[in-house]
XYZ file of C-alpha atoms in Angstrom:
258
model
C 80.946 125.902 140.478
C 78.556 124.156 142.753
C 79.886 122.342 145.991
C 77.695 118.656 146.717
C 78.828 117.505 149.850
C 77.911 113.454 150.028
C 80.464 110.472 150.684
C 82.410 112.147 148.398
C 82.647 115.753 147.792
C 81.360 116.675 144.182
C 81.932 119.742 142.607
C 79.593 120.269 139.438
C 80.080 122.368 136.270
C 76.955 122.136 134.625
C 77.694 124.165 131.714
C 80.382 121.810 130.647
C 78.103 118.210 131.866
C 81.557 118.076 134.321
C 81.650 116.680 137.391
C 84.456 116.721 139.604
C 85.586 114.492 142.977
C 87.562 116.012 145.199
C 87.854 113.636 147.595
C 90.473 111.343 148.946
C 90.816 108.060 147.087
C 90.420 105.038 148.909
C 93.743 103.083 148.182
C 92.935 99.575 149.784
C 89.561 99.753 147.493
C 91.721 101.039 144.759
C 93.961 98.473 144.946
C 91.416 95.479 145.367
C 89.481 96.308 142.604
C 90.031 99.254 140.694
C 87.550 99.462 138.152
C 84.674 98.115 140.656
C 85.860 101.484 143.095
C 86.010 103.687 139.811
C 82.687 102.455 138.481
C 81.014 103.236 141.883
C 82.012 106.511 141.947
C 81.569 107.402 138.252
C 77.999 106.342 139.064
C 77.453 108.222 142.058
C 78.940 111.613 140.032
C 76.673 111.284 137.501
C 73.390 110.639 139.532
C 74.363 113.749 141.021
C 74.659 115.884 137.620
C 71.309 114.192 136.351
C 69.570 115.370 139.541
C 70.799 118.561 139.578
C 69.683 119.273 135.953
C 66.395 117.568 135.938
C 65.516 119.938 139.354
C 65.875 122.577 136.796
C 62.815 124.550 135.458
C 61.302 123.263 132.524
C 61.143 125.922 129.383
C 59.720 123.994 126.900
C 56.391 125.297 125.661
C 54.777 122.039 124.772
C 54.168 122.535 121.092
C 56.205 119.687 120.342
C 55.003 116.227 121.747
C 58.093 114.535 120.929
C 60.049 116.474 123.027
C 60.735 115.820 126.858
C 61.800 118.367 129.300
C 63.851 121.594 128.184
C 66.085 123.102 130.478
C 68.565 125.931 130.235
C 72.274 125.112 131.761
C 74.548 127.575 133.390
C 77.277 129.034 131.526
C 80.554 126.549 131.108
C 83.123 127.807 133.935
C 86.140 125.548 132.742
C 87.672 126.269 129.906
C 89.275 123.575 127.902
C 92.606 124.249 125.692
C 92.439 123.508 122.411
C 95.210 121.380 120.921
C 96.065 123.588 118.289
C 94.975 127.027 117.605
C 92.298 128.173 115.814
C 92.764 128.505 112.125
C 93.664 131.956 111.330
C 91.389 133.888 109.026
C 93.365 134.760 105.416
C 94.595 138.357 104.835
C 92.603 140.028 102.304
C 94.290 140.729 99.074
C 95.745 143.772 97.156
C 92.843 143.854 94.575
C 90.218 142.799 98.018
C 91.382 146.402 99.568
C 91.501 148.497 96.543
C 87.854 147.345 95.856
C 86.727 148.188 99.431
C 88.738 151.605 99.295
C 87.173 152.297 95.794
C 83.707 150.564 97.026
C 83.878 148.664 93.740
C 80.991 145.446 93.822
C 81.404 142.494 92.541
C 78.146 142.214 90.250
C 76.715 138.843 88.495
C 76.570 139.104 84.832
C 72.750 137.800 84.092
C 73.096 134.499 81.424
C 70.605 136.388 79.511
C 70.642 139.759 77.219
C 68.905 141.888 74.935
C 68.883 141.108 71.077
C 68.001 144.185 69.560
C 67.596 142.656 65.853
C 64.830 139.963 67.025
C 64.001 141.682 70.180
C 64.008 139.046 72.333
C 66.328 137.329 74.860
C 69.090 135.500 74.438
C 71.625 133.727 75.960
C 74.805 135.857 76.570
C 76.854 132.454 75.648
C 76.404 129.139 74.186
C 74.305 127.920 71.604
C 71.200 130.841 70.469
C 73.296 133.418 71.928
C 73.369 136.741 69.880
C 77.320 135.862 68.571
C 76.080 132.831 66.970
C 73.297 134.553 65.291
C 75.388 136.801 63.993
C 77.728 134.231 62.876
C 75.189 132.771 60.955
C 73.699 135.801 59.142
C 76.905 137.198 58.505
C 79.174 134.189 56.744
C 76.824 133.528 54.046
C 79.268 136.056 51.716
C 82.300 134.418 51.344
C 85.064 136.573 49.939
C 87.132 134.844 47.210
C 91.354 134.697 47.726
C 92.786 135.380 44.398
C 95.094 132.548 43.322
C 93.707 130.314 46.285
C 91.913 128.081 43.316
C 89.369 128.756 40.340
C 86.808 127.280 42.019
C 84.970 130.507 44.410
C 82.954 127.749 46.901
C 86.747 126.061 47.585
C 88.361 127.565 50.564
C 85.023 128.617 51.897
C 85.879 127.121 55.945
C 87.488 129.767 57.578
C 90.095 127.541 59.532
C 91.075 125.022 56.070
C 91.512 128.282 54.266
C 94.028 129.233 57.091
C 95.665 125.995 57.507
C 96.655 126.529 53.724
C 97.769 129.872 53.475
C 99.861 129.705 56.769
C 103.623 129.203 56.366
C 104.773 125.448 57.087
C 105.855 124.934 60.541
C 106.844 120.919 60.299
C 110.255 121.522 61.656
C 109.461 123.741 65.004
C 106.379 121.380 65.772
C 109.399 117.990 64.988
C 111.747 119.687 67.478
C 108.920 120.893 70.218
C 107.765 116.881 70.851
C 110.740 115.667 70.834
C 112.102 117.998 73.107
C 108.950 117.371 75.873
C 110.177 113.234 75.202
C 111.338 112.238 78.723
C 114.365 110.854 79.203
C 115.648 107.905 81.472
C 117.690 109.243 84.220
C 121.325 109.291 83.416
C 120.718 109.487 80.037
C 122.789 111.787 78.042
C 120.811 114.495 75.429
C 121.935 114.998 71.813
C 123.782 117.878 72.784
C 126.113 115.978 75.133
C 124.665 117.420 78.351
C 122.445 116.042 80.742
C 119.528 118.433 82.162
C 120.377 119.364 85.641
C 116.657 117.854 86.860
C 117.468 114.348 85.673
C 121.033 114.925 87.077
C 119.539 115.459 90.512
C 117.022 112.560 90.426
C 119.925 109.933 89.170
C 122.018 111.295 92.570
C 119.133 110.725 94.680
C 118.946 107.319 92.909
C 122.678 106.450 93.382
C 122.544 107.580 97.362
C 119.171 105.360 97.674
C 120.790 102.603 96.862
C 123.256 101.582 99.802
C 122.114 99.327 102.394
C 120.533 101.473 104.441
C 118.272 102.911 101.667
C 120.066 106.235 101.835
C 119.845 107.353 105.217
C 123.842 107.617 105.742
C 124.429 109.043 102.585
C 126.275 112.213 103.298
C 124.889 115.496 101.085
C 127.055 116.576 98.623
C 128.129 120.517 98.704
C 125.554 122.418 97.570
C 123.594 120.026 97.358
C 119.632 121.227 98.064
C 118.301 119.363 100.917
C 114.486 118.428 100.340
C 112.563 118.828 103.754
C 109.707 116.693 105.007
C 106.391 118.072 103.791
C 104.511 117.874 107.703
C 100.788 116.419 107.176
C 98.511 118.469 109.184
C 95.534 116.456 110.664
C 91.907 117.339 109.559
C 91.008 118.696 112.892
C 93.262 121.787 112.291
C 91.117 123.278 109.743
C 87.337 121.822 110.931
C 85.881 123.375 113.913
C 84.895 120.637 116.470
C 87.205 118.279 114.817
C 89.211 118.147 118.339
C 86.128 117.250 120.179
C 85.209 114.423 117.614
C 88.705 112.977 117.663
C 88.536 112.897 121.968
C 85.097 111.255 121.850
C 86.549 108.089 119.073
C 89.411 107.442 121.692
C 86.831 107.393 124.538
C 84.352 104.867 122.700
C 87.941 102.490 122.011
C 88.395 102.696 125.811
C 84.950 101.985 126.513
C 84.488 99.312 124.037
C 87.631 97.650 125.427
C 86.250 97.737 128.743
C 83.118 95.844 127.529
């Protein structure tokens, strides 16, 4: 930390572009004008950083002409908290550490393999790959389901030939939609119950609907109580998002000032 003794006493951190004032403030100045007494001083502090860092020796090698002077700054002596911890990195997982006990690699299968009937390269998926071409030499034989029709070439797509062999399944695929048909809350099923999901949302609907929108509404026993999901701010997870967010509040105050 370097002492500057002047009209005020300045102490500068260079790594950190910081200067301090440690001297008295001047409360009959303070009180006249505040921000005239603040601005002088602010002034003053900063001459003193900018002088102190342009004495510095310049490192630049010239190559670029659009670059001024290059100097190298001290190492930051204050350290600034953070306002929340850094992000903790994730655990690795049980297949993670069997791989790296094992030293098992995860490899990249190539999109492209070897064809060994028309020795060339093909793609491993997709249209041209070597399952397609096999597809297509293979299904020109057809084999013909006795009692299917008299006709061989009928029945020859694989999936209508299934379709119409399969057993009929009308009155599982009747009773699957209508059972994924949403009812209105409070309504009552065919079966005489009510489903214990819409049961829940017509209470929260019945205790929303007092005067004071719920709020009063005492829980019933046993009743699950749904807590408040907390929305974490973006700088939590992105590094430097504390520093941005500091630097938006001090261009409002500035702005304001202007």
């Amino acid at each position: 930390m370097t002492e500057i003794k002047q009209q005020h006493t300045f102490e500068l951190d260079v790594g950190n572009l910081l200067v301090t004032d440690r001297s008295d403030v001047d409360i009959e100045k303070f009180k006249s004008d505040s921000w005239k007494y603040i601005g002088e001083i602010a002034k003053k502090a900063s001459k003193t950083l900018i002088d102190n860092i342009y004495a510095r020796e310049d490192v630049s090698d010239h190559s670029d002409p659009s670059l001024g002077k290059v100097v190298i700054l001290d190492e930051p002596e204050m350290k600034f908290p953070r306002e929340k911890p850094l992000p903790a990195s994730k655990e690795p997982t049980k297949w993670e550490l069997f791989a790296k006990r094992k030293g098992i690699k995860k490899t990249k299968k190539s999109g492209k393999v070897w064809n060994q009937e028309t020795h060339s390269w093909v793609p491993r998926f997709g249209m041209g790959s070597a399952k397609q071409i096999k597809k297509k030499t293979e299904g020109w034989i057809v084999e013909d389901k006795v009692g299917l029709s008299d006709n061989p070439f009928e029945g020859i797509d694989k999936k209508k030939l299934k379709e119409e062999t399969k057993p009929s399944r009308s009155g599982k695929k009747i009773k699957k939609s209508l059972s994924k048909i949403k009812l209105t809350p409070g309504t009552i099923g065919k079966d005489g119950y009510m489903n214990k999901k819409d049961a829940q949302k017509l209470l929260k609907i019945a205790q929303r609907s007092s005067a004071s929108m719920g709020n009063f509404s005492k829980n019933l026993t046993g009743e699950k109580i749904v807590a408040k999901k907390r929305k974490l701010k973006q700088s939590d997870f992105v590094k430097g998002g504390d520093k941005a967010k500091n630097m938006r509040v001090l261009d409002r105050l500035t702005k304001k000032k202007n």
